[in-house]
Amino acid sequence: MTTATYEARALGVHSGMPAMKAARLAPDAVLLPVSFELYRRHSRLFKDALRTISPHIQDIGIDEVYADITLLDGASHAIAQRLKAVVFEATGLTCSVGIAPNKLLAKLSSDMQKPDGITVLDMADLPSRIWPLPARRINGIGPKAAARLESLGISTIGELAARDKVWLMEQFGRSHGSWLHDAAHGRDERPVLTHSEPVSMSRETTFERNLHSVRDRTELGGIFTRLCEQLAADLRRKGYAGRTIGIKLRFDDFRTVTRDLTLHEVVADATAIRQAAGLCLKRVDLRRALRLIGVRVSALERAGAPVSAQAQQSALDFD
DNA sequence: TCTGGGGTCCTAGGACCC
DNA sequence: TCTGGGGTCCTAGGACCC
């Protein structure tokens, strides 16, 4: 399942669930085909619409943004209503808006009144409205961290906030522990970034049936080459080239391995990617059947960057 | 009952350099 | 005669997000 309506969610269906399990939970549900083309179009429409009100927008995904509305006129609630109105006008879709002093709390707020909700929050609301929530609701605390916290007797954000920062740093490491403490106290200084450069691009596919490197050699080779071609097309379309080529394999036992190789020069064409990826593949024990392969390019550079921008090389060494 | 695809960031060890 | 203290880059894996 890619997603589910709120009616289906009430029956326990959620994204990532196998179709047969969803069918058992919601036997009367209507299964619709996915159309990422359609979603991308609406994504563009809703982001463009938002920009007419607040140009300072950070793209998070296909259906999510942060907006810095510090300098906008009007009360928070009225701004939220305007944002929702332009989105509905452009797409016919409802959305939920959270307004808070920082991104961490805004994200938390936006989840509090779904669907079609508005939540306005300030620091004073922390003890009454945030602290009772499960720690897992913090963006960045996933299943593993939540389980770890649970084993330490911490279920809610409030219980996390009550713990000593130094103790958290001992349990979770300096950086993560300190972040957990700050997050539980609603502290977050990250700015709203309106532009970011991609770090990597990849293509991967899960097979209809598991494939074996020897028995299904031809089929596997064809899929591998096609992924490289698609990746090369993505790079070309977006205007990037990369120096590190990597592969990802998932075996029939769900174990995942990656291998990568950094080249001397950036590449963007399918042949070069395929060749480097082939070298990576040779470094993996392929006795088990595969369920997924993927190809990735990282260490990206803008392709066709102006040559004049290249610095003059010189060396200086102290005597 | 098997578990998608496309990303980001972090950690940690080893190679290598000054 | 194995001995310091920084630093960067490369590689592999893992947590997490939409």
CSV table of C-alpha atoms (C1' of nucleotides) in Angstrom, one decimal:
chain,number,residue,atom,x,y,z
A,1,MET,CA,0.0,0.0,0.0
A,2,THR,CA,1.3,3.4,-0.9
A,3,THR,CA,-1.2,5.2,1.4
A,4,ALA,CA,-4.8,4.7,2.7
A,5,THR,CA,-7.8,6.9,3.3
A,6,TYR,CA,-8.7,7.8,6.8
A,7,GLU,CA,-11.6,5.3,6.7
A,8,ALA,CA,-9.2,2.5,5.8
A,9,ARG,CA,-6.6,3.6,8.4
A,10,ALA,CA,-9.3,3.3,11.0
A,11,LEU,CA,-9.3,-0.4,10.1
A,12,GLY,CA,-5.6,-0.7,10.6
A,13,VAL,CA,-4.4,-0.2,7.0
A,14,HIS,CA,-1.3,1.9,6.5
A,15,SER,CA,1.4,2.7,3.9
A,16,GLY,CA,4.0,0.0,3.3
A,17,MET,CA,1.5,-2.8,4.2
A,18,PRO,CA,1.3,-5.8,1.8
A,19,ALA,CA,-1.9,-5.7,-0.3
A,20,MET,CA,-3.2,-9.0,0.9
A,21,LYS,CA,-3.0,-8.0,4.5
A,22,ALA,CA,-4.8,-4.7,3.8
A,23,ALA,CA,-7.5,-6.7,1.9
A,24,ARG,CA,-8.1,-8.8,5.0
A,25,LEU,CA,-8.3,-5.8,7.3
A,26,ALA,CA,-10.5,-3.8,4.9
A,27,PRO,CA,-12.3,-6.2,2.7
A,28,ASP,CA,-14.6,-3.6,1.2
A,29,ALA,CA,-11.8,-1.1,0.4
A,30,VAL,CA,-11.3,0.0,-3.2
A,31,LEU,CA,-7.7,-0.5,-4.4
A,32,LEU,CA,-6.6,2.3,-6.8
A,33,PRO,CA,-3.6,2.2,-9.0
A,34,VAL,CA,-0.7,4.6,-8.2
A,35,SER,CA,0.2,7.5,-10.4
A,36,PHE,CA,3.3,9.3,-9.4
A,37,GLU,CA,2.9,11.5,-12.4
A,38,LEU,CA,-0.4,12.8,-11.0
A,39,TYR,CA,1.0,13.2,-7.5
A,40,ARG,CA,4.0,15.1,-8.8
A,41,ARG,CA,1.7,17.5,-10.7
A,42,HIS,CA,-0.4,18.2,-7.6
A,43,SER,CA,2.7,18.5,-5.5
A,44,ARG,CA,3.9,21.3,-7.9
A,45,LEU,CA,0.5,22.9,-7.8
A,46,PHE,CA,0.2,23.0,-4.0
A,47,LYS,CA,3.8,24.3,-3.5
A,48,ASP,CA,3.3,27.0,-6.2
A,49,ALA,CA,0.1,28.0,-4.5
A,50,LEU,CA,1.8,28.3,-1.1
A,51,ARG,CA,4.5,30.4,-2.6
A,52,THR,CA,2.0,33.1,-3.5
A,53,ILE,CA,1.5,33.6,0.2
A,54,SER,CA,4.8,32.7,1.7
A,55,PRO,CA,7.8,32.5,-0.7
A,56,HIS,CA,10.1,31.2,2.0
A,57,ILE,CA,9.4,27.5,1.6
A,58,GLN,CA,11.4,24.4,2.3
A,59,ASP,CA,10.6,21.3,0.3
A,60,ILE,CA,10.4,18.2,2.4
A,61,GLY,CA,8.7,15.6,0.2
A,62,ILE,CA,6.0,15.2,-2.3
A,63,ASP,CA,3.3,16.3,0.2
A,64,GLU,CA,5.0,18.3,2.8
A,65,VAL,CA,6.8,21.7,3.3
A,66,TYR,CA,8.0,24.0,5.9
A,67,ALA,CA,7.3,27.7,5.5
A,68,ASP,CA,8.8,30.6,7.4
A,69,ILE,CA,5.9,32.9,8.1
A,70,THR,CA,7.6,35.1,10.6
A,71,LEU,CA,7.2,38.2,8.5
A,72,LEU,CA,3.6,37.6,7.4
A,73,ASP,CA,0.8,39.9,8.5
A,74,GLY,CA,-2.1,38.6,10.5
A,75,ALA,CA,-2.8,36.1,13.3
A,76,SER,CA,-1.4,32.6,13.0
A,77,HIS,CA,-4.8,31.0,12.7
A,78,ALA,CA,-5.8,33.3,9.9
A,79,ILE,CA,-2.6,32.7,8.1
A,80,ALA,CA,-3.2,28.9,8.4
A,81,GLN,CA,-6.7,29.4,6.9
A,82,ARG,CA,-5.2,31.3,4.0
A,83,LEU,CA,-2.6,28.6,3.3
A,84,LYS,CA,-5.2,25.9,3.4
A,85,ALA,CA,-7.5,27.9,1.1
A,86,VAL,CA,-5.0,28.4,-1.6
A,87,VAL,CA,-4.0,24.8,-1.5
A,88,PHE,CA,-7.6,23.7,-1.8
A,89,GLU,CA,-8.2,26.2,-4.7
A,90,ALA,CA,-5.2,24.9,-6.6
A,91,THR,CA,-5.6,21.2,-6.0
A,92,GLY,CA,-9.0,20.4,-4.5
A,93,LEU,CA,-7.1,18.8,-1.6
A,94,THR,CA,-7.3,19.5,2.1
A,95,CYS,CA,-4.2,19.6,4.2
A,96,SER,CA,-3.2,20.1,7.9
A,97,VAL,CA,-1.2,23.1,9.1
A,98,GLY,CA,0.8,23.5,12.2
A,99,ILE,CA,2.2,26.9,13.3
A,100,ALA,CA,4.8,27.0,16.0
A,101,PRO,CA,8.1,28.8,16.9
A,102,ASN,CA,10.3,26.2,15.1
A,103,LYS,CA,10.3,23.3,12.6
A,104,LEU,CA,10.2,20.6,15.2
A,105,LEU,CA,7.1,21.9,17.0
A,106,ALA,CA,5.5,22.9,13.7
A,107,LYS,CA,5.8,19.4,12.4
A,108,LEU,CA,4.4,18.0,15.6
A,109,SER,CA,1.6,20.5,15.5
A,110,SER,CA,0.7,19.7,11.9
A,111,ASP,CA,0.0,16.1,13.0
A,112,MET,CA,-2.3,17.0,15.9
A,113,GLN,CA,-5.5,17.7,14.1
A,114,LYS,CA,-5.4,15.5,11.0
A,115,PRO,CA,-7.1,15.5,8.6
A,116,ASP,CA,-7.9,19.1,7.4
A,117,GLY,CA,-6.7,20.6,10.7
A,118,ILE,CA,-5.1,23.8,12.0
A,119,THR,CA,-2.9,23.8,15.2
A,120,VAL,CA,-1.2,26.8,16.6
A,121,LEU,CA,1.3,26.2,19.4
A,122,ASP,CA,3.8,28.2,21.4
A,123,MET,CA,6.4,27.3,24.0
A,124,ALA,CA,4.0,27.8,26.9
A,125,ASP,CA,1.8,24.9,25.5
A,126,LEU,CA,4.7,22.5,25.8
A,127,PRO,CA,3.8,20.8,29.1
A,128,SER,CA,0.1,20.6,28.4
A,129,ARG,CA,0.0,19.6,24.7
A,130,ILE,CA,3.4,18.2,23.8
A,131,TRP,CA,4.7,16.4,26.8
A,132,PRO,CA,1.7,13.9,27.0
A,133,LEU,CA,2.4,12.7,23.4
A,134,PRO,CA,4.4,9.4,22.8
A,135,ALA,CA,8.1,10.1,22.2
A,136,ARG,CA,7.8,8.3,18.9
A,137,ARG,CA,5.8,11.3,17.6
A,138,ILE,CA,9.0,13.4,17.5
A,139,ASN,CA,10.3,13.6,13.9
A,140,GLY,CA,13.6,11.7,14.2
A,141,ILE,CA,12.6,9.2,16.8
A,142,GLY,CA,11.8,6.1,14.9
A,143,PRO,CA,11.0,2.5,15.8
A,144,LYS,CA,14.5,1.7,17.1
A,145,ALA,CA,14.9,4.8,19.3
A,146,ALA,CA,11.4,4.5,20.6
A,147,ALA,CA,12.0,0.9,21.6
A,148,ARG,CA,15.2,1.9,23.3
A,149,LEU,CA,13.5,4.7,25.2
A,150,GLU,CA,10.7,2.4,26.2
A,151,SER,CA,13.2,-0.1,27.7
A,152,LEU,CA,14.6,2.8,29.7
A,153,GLY,CA,11.1,3.5,31.0
A,154,ILE,CA,10.5,6.5,28.8
A,155,SER,CA,7.2,6.5,26.8
A,156,THR,CA,6.2,10.1,26.5
A,157,ILE,CA,7.9,13.3,25.4
A,158,GLY,CA,7.4,14.6,28.9
A,159,GLU,CA,9.2,11.6,30.4
A,160,LEU,CA,12.1,12.2,28.0
A,161,ALA,CA,12.2,15.9,28.9
A,162,ALA,CA,12.4,15.0,32.6
A,163,ARG,CA,15.6,13.0,32.2
A,164,ASP,CA,19.0,14.4,32.8
A,165,LYS,CA,20.8,15.5,29.6
A,166,VAL,CA,24.1,14.0,30.7
A,167,TRP,CA,22.4,10.7,31.4
A,168,LEU,CA,20.8,10.8,27.9
A,169,MET,CA,24.2,11.5,26.4
A,170,GLU,CA,25.6,8.5,28.2
A,171,GLN,CA,22.8,6.3,26.9
A,172,PHE,CA,22.6,7.5,23.3
A,173,GLY,CA,25.9,9.1,22.6
A,174,ARG,CA,26.9,12.8,22.8
A,175,SER,CA,25.2,14.0,19.8
A,176,HIS,CA,22.0,11.9,19.7
A,177,GLY,CA,21.5,12.2,23.5
A,178,SER,CA,21.8,15.9,23.4
A,179,TRP,CA,19.4,16.1,20.5
A,180,LEU,CA,16.8,14.0,22.3
A,181,HIS,CA,17.0,16.3,25.3
A,182,ASP,CA,16.6,19.4,23.2
A,183,ALA,CA,13.8,18.0,21.1
A,184,ALA,CA,11.8,17.0,24.2
A,185,HIS,CA,12.1,20.6,25.4
A,186,GLY,CA,10.9,21.9,22.1
A,187,ARG,CA,14.2,23.4,21.2
A,188,ASP,CA,15.2,23.5,17.5
A,189,GLU,CA,17.3,26.1,15.8
A,190,ARG,CA,17.2,24.7,12.2
A,191,PRO,CA,16.4,27.3,9.7
A,192,VAL,CA,13.9,26.9,6.9
A,193,LEU,CA,16.1,26.2,3.9
A,194,THR,CA,14.7,27.3,0.6
A,195,HIS,CA,17.3,25.6,-1.5
A,196,SER,CA,19.3,22.4,-1.3
A,197,GLU,CA,21.6,20.5,-3.6
A,198,PRO,CA,21.0,16.7,-4.1
A,199,VAL,CA,23.5,14.4,-2.4
A,200,SER,CA,22.7,11.3,-4.3
A,201,MET,CA,20.4,9.8,-6.9
A,202,SER,CA,19.4,6.2,-7.2
A,203,ARG,CA,17.2,3.6,-8.8
A,204,GLU,CA,16.3,0.3,-7.4
A,205,THR,CA,13.8,-2.5,-8.0
A,206,THR,CA,12.3,-5.4,-6.2
A,207,PHE,CA,11.8,-8.4,-8.4
A,208,GLU,CA,8.5,-10.3,-9.0
A,209,ARG,CA,10.3,-13.4,-7.8
A,210,ASN,CA,13.7,-13.9,-6.3
A,211,LEU,CA,16.5,-14.1,-8.8
A,212,HIS,CA,19.7,-16.1,-8.6
A,213,SER,CA,23.0,-14.7,-10.0
A,214,VAL,CA,23.8,-17.9,-11.9
A,215,ARG,CA,20.4,-19.3,-12.8
A,216,ASP,CA,18.9,-16.0,-13.7
A,217,ARG,CA,22.0,-14.3,-14.9
A,218,THR,CA,20.6,-13.0,-18.2
A,219,GLU,CA,17.5,-11.5,-16.6
A,220,LEU,CA,19.5,-10.0,-13.8
A,221,GLY,CA,22.0,-8.5,-16.2
A,222,GLY,CA,19.2,-6.9,-18.2
A,223,ILE,CA,17.6,-5.3,-15.1
A,224,PHE,CA,20.9,-4.1,-13.8
A,225,THR,CA,21.7,-2.4,-17.1
A,226,ARG,CA,18.2,-0.9,-17.3
A,227,LEU,CA,18.6,0.6,-13.8
A,228,CYS,CA,21.9,2.2,-14.9
A,229,GLU,CA,20.2,3.6,-18.0
A,230,GLN,CA,17.4,5.1,-15.9
A,231,LEU,CA,19.8,6.6,-13.5
A,232,ALA,CA,21.9,8.1,-16.3
A,233,ALA,CA,18.7,9.6,-17.7
A,234,ASP,CA,17.8,11.1,-14.2
A,235,LEU,CA,21.3,12.6,-13.9
A,236,ARG,CA,21.1,14.1,-17.4
A,237,ARG,CA,17.6,15.5,-16.9
A,238,LYS,CA,18.6,17.1,-13.6
A,239,GLY,CA,22.0,18.2,-14.8
A,240,TYR,CA,24.3,16.3,-12.5
A,241,ALA,CA,27.2,13.9,-12.7
A,242,GLY,CA,28.7,11.9,-9.8
A,243,ARG,CA,32.0,10.4,-8.8
A,244,THR,CA,30.9,7.6,-6.5
A,245,ILE,CA,28.9,4.7,-7.9
A,246,GLY,CA,27.3,2.2,-5.6
A,247,ILE,CA,25.1,-0.8,-5.6
A,248,LYS,CA,22.5,-2.1,-3.2
A,249,LEU,CA,21.5,-5.8,-3.0
A,250,ARG,CA,18.8,-7.4,-0.9
A,251,PHE,CA,18.9,-11.1,-0.5
A,252,ASP,CA,16.0,-13.5,-0.1
A,253,ASP,CA,16.6,-13.5,3.7
A,254,PHE,CA,16.1,-9.6,3.6
A,255,ARG,CA,19.7,-8.9,4.4
A,256,THR,CA,20.9,-5.8,2.6
A,257,VAL,CA,24.5,-5.1,1.5
A,258,THR,CA,26.0,-2.1,-0.3
A,259,ARG,CA,29.2,-1.6,-2.1
A,260,ASP,CA,30.6,1.6,-3.7
A,261,LEU,CA,33.5,2.8,-5.7
A,262,THR,CA,34.8,6.3,-6.0
A,263,LEU,CA,36.2,7.2,-9.4
A,264,HIS,CA,38.8,9.8,-10.3
A,265,GLU,CA,36.4,11.7,-12.5
A,266,VAL,CA,32.6,12.4,-12.3
A,267,VAL,CA,30.5,10.3,-14.7
A,268,ALA,CA,26.9,10.6,-15.9
A,269,ASP,CA,26.5,8.1,-18.7
A,270,ALA,CA,25.0,4.7,-18.4
A,271,THR,CA,28.0,2.8,-19.7
A,272,ALA,CA,30.4,4.2,-17.1
A,273,ILE,CA,27.9,3.7,-14.3
A,274,ARG,CA,27.2,0.2,-15.5
A,275,GLN,CA,31.0,-0.6,-15.5
A,276,ALA,CA,31.7,0.8,-12.1
A,277,ALA,CA,28.5,-0.9,-10.7
A,278,GLY,CA,29.7,-4.1,-12.2
A,279,LEU,CA,33.0,-3.9,-10.3
A,280,CYS,CA,31.0,-3.3,-7.1
A,281,LEU,CA,29.0,-6.4,-7.8
A,282,LYS,CA,32.1,-8.5,-8.1
A,283,ARG,CA,32.9,-7.8,-4.4
A,284,VAL,CA,29.7,-9.4,-3.2
A,285,ASP,CA,29.1,-13.1,-2.3
A,286,LEU,CA,26.2,-13.9,-4.6
A,287,ARG,CA,25.4,-17.4,-3.5
A,288,ARG,CA,22.0,-16.4,-2.1
A,289,ALA,CA,19.1,-15.5,-4.3
A,290,LEU,CA,18.3,-11.8,-4.6
A,291,ARG,CA,15.1,-9.9,-4.2
A,292,LEU,CA,16.2,-6.4,-5.0
A,293,ILE,CA,19.0,-4.6,-6.8
A,294,GLY,CA,19.7,-0.9,-6.9
A,295,VAL,CA,22.3,1.5,-8.3
A,296,ARG,CA,23.3,4.8,-6.8
A,297,VAL,CA,25.4,7.8,-7.7
A,298,SER,CA,26.7,10.1,-5.1
A,299,ALA,CA,29.5,12.8,-4.7
A,300,LEU,CA,27.4,14.7,-7.2
A,301,GLU,CA,28.5,17.8,-9.1
A,302,ARG,CA,26.5,20.0,-11.3
A,303,ALA,CA,27.3,18.7,-14.8
A,304,GLY,CA,28.5,21.3,-17.3
A,305,ALA,CA,29.6,23.7,-14.5
A,306,PRO,CA,31.3,26.7,-16.1
A,307,VAL,CA,35.0,25.8,-16.7
A,308,SER,CA,36.0,29.4,-15.8
A,309,ALA,CA,34.8,28.7,-12.3
A,310,GLN,CA,37.6,26.3,-11.8
A,311,ALA,CA,40.2,27.6,-9.5
A,312,GLN,CA,43.8,28.0,-10.6
A,313,GLN,CA,45.9,25.3,-9.1
A,314,SER,CA,48.9,26.3,-7.0
A,315,ALA,CA,50.9,24.8,-4.3
A,316,LEU,CA,52.5,26.5,-1.3
A,317,ASP,CA,54.6,24.7,1.3
A,318,PHE,CA,56.3,26.3,4.2
A,319,ASP,CA,60.1,25.8,4.4
B,1,DT,C1',1.4,-13.0,5.9
B,2,DC,C1',6.3,-11.2,4.0
B,3,DT,C1',8.1,-6.6,4.2
B,4,DG,C1',8.3,-0.3,-2.1
B,5,DG,C1',11.3,3.4,-3.9
B,6,DG,C1',13.9,7.4,-3.3
B,7,DG,C1',16.2,10.1,-0.2
B,8,DT,C1',19.3,12.3,4.1
B,9,DC,C1',22.4,12.0,7.9
B,10,DC,C1',25.4,9.7,11.3
B,11,DT,C1',29.0,6.4,12.9
B,12,DA,C1',33.1,3.9,12.7
B,13,DG,C1',37.3,1.9,11.0
B,14,DG,C1',41.2,2.1,7.9
B,15,DA,C1',44.3,4.4,4.6
B,16,DC,C1',46.9,8.2,4.1
B,17,DC,C1',48.8,12.8,5.0
B,18,DC,C1',51.3,16.5,7.6
C,1,DT,C1',61.7,1.4,17.3
C,2,DC,C1',56.6,1.2,17.0
C,3,DT,C1',55.5,6.2,18.9
C,4,DG,C1',51.6,11.8,18.9
C,5,DG,C1',48.0,14.4,17.4
C,6,DG,C1',45.6,16.3,14.2
C,7,DG,C1',43.1,16.1,9.6
C,8,DT,C1',40.5,14.2,5.1
C,9,DC,C1',38.7,10.7,2.2
C,10,DC,C1',36.7,6.2,1.3
C,11,DT,C1',33.7,2.4,2.5
C,12,DA,C1',29.8,-0.1,4.8
C,13,DG,C1',26.0,-0.2,7.5
C,14,DG,C1',22.0,1.6,9.9
C,15,DA,C1',18.3,4.8,11.5
C,16,DC,C1',15.0,7.6,9.9
C,17,DC,C1',11.9,10.2,6.7
C,18,DC,C1',8.2,10.9,2.9
